[in-house]
Every structure is written in C-alpha cells, then in structure tokens.
PDB file of C-alpha atoms and ligand atoms in Angstrom:
ATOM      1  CA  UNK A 109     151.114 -15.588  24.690  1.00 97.00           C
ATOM      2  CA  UNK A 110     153.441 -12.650  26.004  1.00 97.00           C
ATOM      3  CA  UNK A 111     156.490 -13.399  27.322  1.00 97.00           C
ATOM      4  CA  UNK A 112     155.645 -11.049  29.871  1.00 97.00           C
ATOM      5  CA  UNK A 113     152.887 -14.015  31.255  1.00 98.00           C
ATOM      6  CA  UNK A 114     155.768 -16.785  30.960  1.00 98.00           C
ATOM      7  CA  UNK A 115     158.340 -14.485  33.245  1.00 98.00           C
ATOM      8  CA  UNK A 116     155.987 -13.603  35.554  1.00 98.00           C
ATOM      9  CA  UNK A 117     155.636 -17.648  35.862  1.00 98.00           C
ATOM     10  CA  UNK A 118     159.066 -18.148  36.101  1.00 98.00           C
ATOM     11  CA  UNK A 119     159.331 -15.560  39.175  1.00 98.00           C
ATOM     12  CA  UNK A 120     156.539 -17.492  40.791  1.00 98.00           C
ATOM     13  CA  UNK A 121     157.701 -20.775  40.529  1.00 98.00           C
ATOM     14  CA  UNK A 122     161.532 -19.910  41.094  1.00 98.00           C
ATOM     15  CA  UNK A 123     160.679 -18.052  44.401  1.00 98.00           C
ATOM     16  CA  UNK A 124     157.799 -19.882  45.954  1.00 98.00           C
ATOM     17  CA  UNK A 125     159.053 -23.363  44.840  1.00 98.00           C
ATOM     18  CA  UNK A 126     162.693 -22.879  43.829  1.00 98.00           C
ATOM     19  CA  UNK A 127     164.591 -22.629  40.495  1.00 97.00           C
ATOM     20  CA  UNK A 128     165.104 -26.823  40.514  1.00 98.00           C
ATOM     21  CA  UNK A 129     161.280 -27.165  40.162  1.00 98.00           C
ATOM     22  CA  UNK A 130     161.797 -24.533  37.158  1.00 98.00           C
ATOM     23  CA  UNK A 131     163.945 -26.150  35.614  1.00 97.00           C
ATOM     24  CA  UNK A 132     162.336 -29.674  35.749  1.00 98.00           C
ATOM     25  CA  UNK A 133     159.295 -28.335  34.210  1.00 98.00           C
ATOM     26  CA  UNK A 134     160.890 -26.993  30.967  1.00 98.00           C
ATOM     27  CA  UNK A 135     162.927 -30.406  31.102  1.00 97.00           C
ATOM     28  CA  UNK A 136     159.525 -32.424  31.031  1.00 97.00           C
ATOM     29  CA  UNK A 137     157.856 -29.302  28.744  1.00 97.00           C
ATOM     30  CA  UNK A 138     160.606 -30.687  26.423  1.00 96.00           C
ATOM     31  CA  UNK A 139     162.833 -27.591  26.280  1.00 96.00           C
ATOM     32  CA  UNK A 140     166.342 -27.934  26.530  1.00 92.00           C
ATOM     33  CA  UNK A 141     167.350 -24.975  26.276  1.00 93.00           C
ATOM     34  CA  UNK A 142     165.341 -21.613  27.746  1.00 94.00           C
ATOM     35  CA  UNK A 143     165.488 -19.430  25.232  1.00 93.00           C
ATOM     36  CA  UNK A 144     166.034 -15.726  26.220  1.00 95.00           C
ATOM     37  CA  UNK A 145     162.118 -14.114  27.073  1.00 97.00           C
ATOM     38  CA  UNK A 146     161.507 -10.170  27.286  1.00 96.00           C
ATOM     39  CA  UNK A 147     158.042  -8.948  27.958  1.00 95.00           C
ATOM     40  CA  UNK A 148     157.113  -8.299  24.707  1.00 94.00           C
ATOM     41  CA  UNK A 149     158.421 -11.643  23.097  1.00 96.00           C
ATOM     42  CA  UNK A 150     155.565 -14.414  21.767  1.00 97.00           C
ATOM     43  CA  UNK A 151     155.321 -17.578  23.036  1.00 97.00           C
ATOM     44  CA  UNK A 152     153.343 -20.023  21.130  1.00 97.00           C
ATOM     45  CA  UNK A 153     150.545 -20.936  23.046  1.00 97.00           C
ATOM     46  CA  UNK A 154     151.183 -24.867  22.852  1.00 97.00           C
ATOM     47  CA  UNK A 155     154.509 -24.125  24.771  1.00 97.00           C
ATOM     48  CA  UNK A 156     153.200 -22.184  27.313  1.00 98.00           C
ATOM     49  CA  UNK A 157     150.183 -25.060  28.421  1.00 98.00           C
ATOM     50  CA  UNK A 158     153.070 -27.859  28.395  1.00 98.00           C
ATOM     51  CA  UNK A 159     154.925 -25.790  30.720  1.00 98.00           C
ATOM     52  CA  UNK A 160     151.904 -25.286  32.697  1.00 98.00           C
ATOM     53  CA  UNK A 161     150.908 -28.694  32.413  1.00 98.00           C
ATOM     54  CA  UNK A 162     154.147 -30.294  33.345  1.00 98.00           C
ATOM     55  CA  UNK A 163     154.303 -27.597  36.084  1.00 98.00           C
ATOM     56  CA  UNK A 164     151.241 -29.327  37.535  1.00 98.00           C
ATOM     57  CA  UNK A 165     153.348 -32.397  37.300  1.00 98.00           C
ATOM     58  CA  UNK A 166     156.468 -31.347  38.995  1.00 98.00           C
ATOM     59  CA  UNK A 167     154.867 -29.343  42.012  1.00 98.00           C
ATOM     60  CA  UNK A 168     152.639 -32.038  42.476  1.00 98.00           C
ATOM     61  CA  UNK A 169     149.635 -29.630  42.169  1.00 98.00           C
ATOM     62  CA  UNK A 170     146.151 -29.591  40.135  1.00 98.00           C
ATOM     63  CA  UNK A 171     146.018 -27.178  37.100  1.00 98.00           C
ATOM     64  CA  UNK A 172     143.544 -25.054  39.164  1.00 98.00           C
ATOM     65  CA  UNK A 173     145.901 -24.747  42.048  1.00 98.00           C
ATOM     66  CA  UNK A 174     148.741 -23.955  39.615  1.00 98.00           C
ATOM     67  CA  UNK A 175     146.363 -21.159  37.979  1.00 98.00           C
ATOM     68  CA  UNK A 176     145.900 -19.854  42.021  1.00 98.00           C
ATOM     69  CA  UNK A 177     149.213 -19.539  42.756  1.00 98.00           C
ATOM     70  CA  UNK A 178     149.688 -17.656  39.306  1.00 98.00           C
ATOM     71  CA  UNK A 179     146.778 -15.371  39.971  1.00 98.00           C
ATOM     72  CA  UNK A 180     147.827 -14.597  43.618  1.00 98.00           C
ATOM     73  CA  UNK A 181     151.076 -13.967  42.279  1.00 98.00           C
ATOM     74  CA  UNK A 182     150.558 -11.957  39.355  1.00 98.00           C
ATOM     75  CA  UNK A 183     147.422  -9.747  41.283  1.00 98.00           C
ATOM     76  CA  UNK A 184     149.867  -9.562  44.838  1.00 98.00           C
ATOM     77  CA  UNK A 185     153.261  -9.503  43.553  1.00 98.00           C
ATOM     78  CA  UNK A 186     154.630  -9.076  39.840  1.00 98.00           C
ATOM     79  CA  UNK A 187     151.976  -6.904  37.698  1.00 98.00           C
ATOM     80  CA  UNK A 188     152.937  -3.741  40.670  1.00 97.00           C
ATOM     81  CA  UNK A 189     156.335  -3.619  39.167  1.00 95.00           C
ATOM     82  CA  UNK A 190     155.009  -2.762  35.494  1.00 94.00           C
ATOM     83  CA  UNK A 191     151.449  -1.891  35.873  1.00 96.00           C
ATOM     84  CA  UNK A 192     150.873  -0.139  39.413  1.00 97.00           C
ATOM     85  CA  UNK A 193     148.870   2.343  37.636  1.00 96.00           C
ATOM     86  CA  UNK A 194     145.993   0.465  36.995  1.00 97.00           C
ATOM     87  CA  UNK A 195     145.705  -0.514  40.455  1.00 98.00           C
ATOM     88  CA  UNK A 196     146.412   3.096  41.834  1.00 97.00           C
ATOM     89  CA  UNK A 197     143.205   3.687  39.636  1.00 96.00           C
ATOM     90  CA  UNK A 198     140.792   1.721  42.158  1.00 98.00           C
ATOM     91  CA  UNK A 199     139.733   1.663  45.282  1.00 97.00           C
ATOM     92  CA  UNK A 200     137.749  -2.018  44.928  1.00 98.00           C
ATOM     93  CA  UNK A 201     137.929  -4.616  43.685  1.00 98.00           C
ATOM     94  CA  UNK A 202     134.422  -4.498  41.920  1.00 98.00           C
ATOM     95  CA  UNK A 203     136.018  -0.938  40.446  1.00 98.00           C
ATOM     96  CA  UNK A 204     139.426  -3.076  39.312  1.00 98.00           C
ATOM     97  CA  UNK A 205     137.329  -6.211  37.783  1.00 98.00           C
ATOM     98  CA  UNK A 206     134.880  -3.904  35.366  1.00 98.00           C
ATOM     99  CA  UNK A 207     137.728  -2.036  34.156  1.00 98.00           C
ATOM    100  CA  UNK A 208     140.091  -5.562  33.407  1.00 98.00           C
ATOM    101  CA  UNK A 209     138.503  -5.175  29.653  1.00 98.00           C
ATOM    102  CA  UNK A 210     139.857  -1.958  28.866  1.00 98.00           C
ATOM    103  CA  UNK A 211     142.921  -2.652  30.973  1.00 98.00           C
ATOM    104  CA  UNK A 212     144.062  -5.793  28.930  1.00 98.00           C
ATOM    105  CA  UNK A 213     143.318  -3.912  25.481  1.00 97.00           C
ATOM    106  CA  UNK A 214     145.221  -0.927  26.586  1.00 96.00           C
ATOM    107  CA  UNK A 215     148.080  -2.848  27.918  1.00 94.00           C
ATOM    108  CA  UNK A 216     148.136  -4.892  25.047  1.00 95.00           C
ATOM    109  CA  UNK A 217     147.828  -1.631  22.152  1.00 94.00           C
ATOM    110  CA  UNK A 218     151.540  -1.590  21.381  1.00 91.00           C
ATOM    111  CA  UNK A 219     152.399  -5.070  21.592  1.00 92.00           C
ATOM    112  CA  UNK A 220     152.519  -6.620  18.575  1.00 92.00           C
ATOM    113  CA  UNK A 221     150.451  -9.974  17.962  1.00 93.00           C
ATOM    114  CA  UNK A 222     148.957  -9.757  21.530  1.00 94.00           C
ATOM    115  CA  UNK A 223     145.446 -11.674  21.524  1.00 96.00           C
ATOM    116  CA  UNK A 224     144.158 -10.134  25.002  1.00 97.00           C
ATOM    117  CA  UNK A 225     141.271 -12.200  26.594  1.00 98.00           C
ATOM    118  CA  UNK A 226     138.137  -9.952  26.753  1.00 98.00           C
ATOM    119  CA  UNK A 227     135.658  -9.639  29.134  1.00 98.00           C
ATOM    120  CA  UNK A 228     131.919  -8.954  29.111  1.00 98.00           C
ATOM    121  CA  UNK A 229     129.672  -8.023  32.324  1.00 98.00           C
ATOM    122  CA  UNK A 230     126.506  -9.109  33.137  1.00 98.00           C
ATOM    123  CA  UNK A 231     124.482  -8.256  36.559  1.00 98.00           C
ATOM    124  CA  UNK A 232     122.990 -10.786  38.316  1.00 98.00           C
ATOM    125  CA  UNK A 233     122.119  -8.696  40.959  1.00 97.00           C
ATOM    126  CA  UNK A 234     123.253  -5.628  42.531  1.00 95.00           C
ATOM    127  CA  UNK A 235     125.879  -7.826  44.315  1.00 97.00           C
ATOM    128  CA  UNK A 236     126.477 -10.345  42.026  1.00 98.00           C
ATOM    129  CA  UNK A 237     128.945 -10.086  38.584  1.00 98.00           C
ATOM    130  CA  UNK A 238     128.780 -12.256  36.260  1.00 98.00           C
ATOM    131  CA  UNK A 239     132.053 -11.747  34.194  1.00 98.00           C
ATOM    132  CA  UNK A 240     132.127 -13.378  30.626  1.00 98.00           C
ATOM    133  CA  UNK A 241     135.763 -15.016  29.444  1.00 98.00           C
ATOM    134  CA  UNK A 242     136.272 -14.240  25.524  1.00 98.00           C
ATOM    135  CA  UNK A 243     139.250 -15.889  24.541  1.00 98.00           C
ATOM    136  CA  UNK A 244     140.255 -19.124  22.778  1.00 96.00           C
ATOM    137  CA  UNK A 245     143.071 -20.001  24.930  1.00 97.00           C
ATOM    138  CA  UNK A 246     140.631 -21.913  26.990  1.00 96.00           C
ATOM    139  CA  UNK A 247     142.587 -20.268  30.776  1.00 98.00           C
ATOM    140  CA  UNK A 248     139.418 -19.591  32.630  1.00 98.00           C
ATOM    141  CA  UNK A 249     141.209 -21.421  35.551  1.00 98.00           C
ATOM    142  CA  UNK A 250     143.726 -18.092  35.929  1.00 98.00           C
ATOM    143  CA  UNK A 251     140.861 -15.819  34.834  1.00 98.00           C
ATOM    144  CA  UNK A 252     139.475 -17.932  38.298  1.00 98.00           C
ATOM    145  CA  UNK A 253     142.778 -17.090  40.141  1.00 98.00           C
ATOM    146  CA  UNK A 254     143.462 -14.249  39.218  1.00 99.00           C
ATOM    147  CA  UNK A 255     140.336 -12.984  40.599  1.00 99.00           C
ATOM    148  CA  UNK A 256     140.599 -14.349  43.907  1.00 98.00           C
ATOM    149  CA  UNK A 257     143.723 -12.572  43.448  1.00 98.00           C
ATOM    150  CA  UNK A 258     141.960  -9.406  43.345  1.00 98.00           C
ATOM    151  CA  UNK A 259     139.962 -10.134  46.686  1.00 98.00           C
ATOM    152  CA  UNK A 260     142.676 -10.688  48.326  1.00 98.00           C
ATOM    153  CA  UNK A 261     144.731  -7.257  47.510  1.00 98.00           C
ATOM    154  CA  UNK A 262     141.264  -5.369  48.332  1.00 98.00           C
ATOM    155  CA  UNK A 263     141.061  -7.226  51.216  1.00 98.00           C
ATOM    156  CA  UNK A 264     137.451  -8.292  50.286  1.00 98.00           C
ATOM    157  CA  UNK A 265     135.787 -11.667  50.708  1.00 98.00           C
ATOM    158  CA  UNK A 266     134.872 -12.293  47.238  1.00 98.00           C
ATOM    159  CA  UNK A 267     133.005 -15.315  46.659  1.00 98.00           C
ATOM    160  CA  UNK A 268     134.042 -16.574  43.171  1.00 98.00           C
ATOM    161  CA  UNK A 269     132.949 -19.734  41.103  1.00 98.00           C
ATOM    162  CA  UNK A 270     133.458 -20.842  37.710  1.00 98.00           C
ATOM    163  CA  UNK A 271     130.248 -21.405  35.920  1.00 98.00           C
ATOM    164  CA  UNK A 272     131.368 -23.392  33.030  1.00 98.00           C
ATOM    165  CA  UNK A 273     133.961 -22.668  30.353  1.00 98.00           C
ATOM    166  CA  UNK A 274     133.283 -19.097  29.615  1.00 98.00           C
ATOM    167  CA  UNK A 275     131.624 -17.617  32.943  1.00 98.00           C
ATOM    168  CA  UNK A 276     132.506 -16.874  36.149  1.00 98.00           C
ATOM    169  CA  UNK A 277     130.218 -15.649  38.652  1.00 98.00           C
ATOM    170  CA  UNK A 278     131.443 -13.003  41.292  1.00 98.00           C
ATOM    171  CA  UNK A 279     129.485 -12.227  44.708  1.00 98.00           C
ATOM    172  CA  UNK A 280     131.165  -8.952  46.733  1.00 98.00           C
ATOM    173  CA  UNK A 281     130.298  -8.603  50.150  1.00 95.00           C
ATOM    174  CA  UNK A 282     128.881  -5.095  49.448  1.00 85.00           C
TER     175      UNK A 282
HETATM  176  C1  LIG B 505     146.908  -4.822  36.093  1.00 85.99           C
HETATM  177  C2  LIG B 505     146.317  -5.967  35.850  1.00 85.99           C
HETATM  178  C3  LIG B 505     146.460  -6.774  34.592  1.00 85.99           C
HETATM  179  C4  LIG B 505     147.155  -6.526  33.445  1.00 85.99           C
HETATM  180  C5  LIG B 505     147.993  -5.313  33.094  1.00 85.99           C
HETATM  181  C6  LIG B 505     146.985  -7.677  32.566  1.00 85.99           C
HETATM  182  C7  LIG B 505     147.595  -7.840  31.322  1.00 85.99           C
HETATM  183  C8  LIG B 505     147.630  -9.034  30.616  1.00 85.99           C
HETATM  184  C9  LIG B 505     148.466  -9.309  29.480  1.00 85.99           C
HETATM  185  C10 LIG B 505     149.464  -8.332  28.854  1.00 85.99           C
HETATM  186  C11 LIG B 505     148.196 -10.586  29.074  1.00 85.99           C
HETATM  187  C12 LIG B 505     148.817 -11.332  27.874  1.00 85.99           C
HETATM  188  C13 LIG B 505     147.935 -11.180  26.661  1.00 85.99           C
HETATM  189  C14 LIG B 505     148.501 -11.806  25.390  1.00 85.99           C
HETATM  190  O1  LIG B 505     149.472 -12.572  25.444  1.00 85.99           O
HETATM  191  O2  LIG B 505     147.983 -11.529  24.300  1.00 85.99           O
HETATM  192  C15 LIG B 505     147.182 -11.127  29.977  1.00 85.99           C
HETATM  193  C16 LIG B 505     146.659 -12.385  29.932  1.00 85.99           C
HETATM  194  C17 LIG B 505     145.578 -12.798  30.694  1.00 85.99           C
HETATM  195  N1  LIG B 505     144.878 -12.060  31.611  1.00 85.99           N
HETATM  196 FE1  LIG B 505     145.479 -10.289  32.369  1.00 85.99          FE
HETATM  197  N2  LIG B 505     146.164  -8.579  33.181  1.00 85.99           N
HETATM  198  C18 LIG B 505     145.797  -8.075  34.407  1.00 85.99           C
HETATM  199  C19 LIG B 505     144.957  -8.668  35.329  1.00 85.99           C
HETATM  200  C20 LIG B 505     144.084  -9.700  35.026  1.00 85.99           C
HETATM  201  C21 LIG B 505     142.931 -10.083  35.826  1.00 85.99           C
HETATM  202  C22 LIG B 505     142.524  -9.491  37.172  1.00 85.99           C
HETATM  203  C23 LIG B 505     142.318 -11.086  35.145  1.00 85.99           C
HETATM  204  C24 LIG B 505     141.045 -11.802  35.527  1.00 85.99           C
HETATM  205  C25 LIG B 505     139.877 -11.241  35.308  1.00 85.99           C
HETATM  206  C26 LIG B 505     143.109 -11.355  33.949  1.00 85.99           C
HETATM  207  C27 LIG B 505     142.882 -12.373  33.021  1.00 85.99           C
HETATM  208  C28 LIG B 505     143.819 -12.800  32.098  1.00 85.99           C
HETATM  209  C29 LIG B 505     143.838 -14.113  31.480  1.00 85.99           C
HETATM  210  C30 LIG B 505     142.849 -15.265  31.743  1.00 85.99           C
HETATM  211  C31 LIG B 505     144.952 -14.125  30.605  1.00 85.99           C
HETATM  212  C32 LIG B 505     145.477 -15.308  29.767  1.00 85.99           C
HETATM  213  C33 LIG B 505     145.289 -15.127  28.309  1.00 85.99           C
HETATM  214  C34 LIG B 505     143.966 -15.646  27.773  1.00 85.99           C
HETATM  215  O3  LIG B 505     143.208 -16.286  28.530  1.00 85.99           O
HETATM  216  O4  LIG B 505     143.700 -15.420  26.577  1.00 85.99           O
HETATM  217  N3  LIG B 505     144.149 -10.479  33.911  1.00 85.99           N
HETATM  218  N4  LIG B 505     146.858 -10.146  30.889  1.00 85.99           N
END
C-alpha cells in the first residue's frame, strides 16, 4: 500500500485520538521503530492491516468504525491538501463516485508498484449505484467509509450498504 494511505492514518489517529494511541498501535503492530514514510513509499500490505487491526484494539473501536473514521477523514480532511482537483471537478457526489475509477488509476500512473482498487458500475435504478470493489486487499470496509465520506462533503444523504465482499450498493436522494 502507499505510504501516502499509512500518513494519512497517522494524521487521523494523532489528531482525533492523540499521538499516545499512535504510538501504542505500532507498539502492538510490532514495530519498534517507525520507519521514515513519504507518499510514494510501499508498505507491505500485511503491515498496514496489523496496524489497522491493532488500531481497532487500542481505540477500542470495530474495524468498520476504524474504516469510518478513515473515510471521513481522508474524503473531509487530508486528500484536499494533495488532490483538491479532483474534487473541484464535481459538483455531486454521484459525479465524484463514477469518476473514483479513473481517479485512482490516474493518481496512481507515476507511482511505482501502486495496485489501485478498481471500480465497476452497475445501475440498479436510476437512483440506485451499485459500485463493484476490484481489489485483493479485501478493504471494502473503507471503500464503505470512504463513501459515506463522500455524502457527507456533498452534503447529501446517501444511503450506503455493503452487499457482500465485493459490492456496495449506493441510493442518492436524487
Ligand atoms: C480524491 C479522492 C481519492 C484519491 C486521490 C484516492 C487515491 C488512492 C490511492 C493513491 C490509494 C493507494 C493505492 C495503492 O496503494 O496502490 C487508494 C487506496 C484506496 N482507495 Fe482511494 N482515493 C480517493 C478516494 C477514494 C474513494 C471515494 C473511495 C471509495 C469509493 C476509495 C477507495 C479506496 C480503497 C478501498 C483503497 C484501499 C486499497 C485497496 O482496497 O486496494 N478512494 N486511493
């Protein structure tokens, strides 16, 4: 994973929870020693979900509400630093969501070893997406908060449920 995914979890964690509960979770992660992380650097996968899963742990909070708090943060917060553009792109969130498949393979084009999830639509109706997850790193959970994340910087009521393992179904109010 990009080290660009692990810092934005750091920022999270250290400012919503504080830089103790940070450092905890890398202790239980079984990481003595945080190793300088740019945005471009690769982080094997297996590190990131102990990090996430002893995160869980130390905040005393479900994976799911761990992959919320990501999602709100990344959506709300950290991806406007780097990536406004995308987001200056859109006016809804419907627009934002069907173009999140060409957004994470152009973000990803000149980053070396990225594996970006992909995403494929299907149309339930004309108000409801279905949005496919393609990705082995088995994270539908963020692709789940990070969504929500999306309603809420829209300001839409967006009425999203996971499906199973590789769908997620996505009802907008218009
Ligand atoms: C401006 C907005 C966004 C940008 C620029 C962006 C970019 C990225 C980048 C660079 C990665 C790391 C890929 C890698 O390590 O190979 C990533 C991971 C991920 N992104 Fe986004 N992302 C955005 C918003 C979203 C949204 C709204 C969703 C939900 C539909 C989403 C779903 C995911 C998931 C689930 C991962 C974890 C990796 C995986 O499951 O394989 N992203 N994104």
């Amino acid at each position: 994973m990009k080290g660009v995914i692990v810092l934005a979890t750091k920022e999270m964690v250290t400012k919503n929870f504080g830089e103790g509960k940070w450092k905890e979770a890398l202790q239980k992660a079984g990481i003595d020693k945080e190793p300088m992380i740019l945005p471009m650097s690769d982080i094997d996968d297996q590190i990131v979900m102990k990090v996430i899963n002893a995160l869980c742990e130390v905040l005393n909070l479900s994976f799911t509400q761990v992959a919320d708090a990501f999602g709100d943060y990344w959506v709300n917060e950290y991806s406007h630093k780097i990536y406004q553009v995308y987001y200056d792109r859109c006016k809804t969130a419907k627009e934002f969501l069907l173009k999140m498949d060409s957004v994470h393979v152009a973000s990803t084009k000149t980053m070396a070893n990225a594996h970006p999830p992909r995403f494929e639509y299907e149309w339930k109706d004309d108000k409801t997406l279905i949005m496919h997850y393609k990705s082995s790193r088995g994270l539908i959970d963020f692709m789940v908060g990070l969504i929500k994340g999306v309603g809420k910087y829209y300001k839409e009521d967006l009425k999203v449920t996971k499906l199973d393992n590789e769908r997620v179904e996505i009802v907008f109010p218009y």
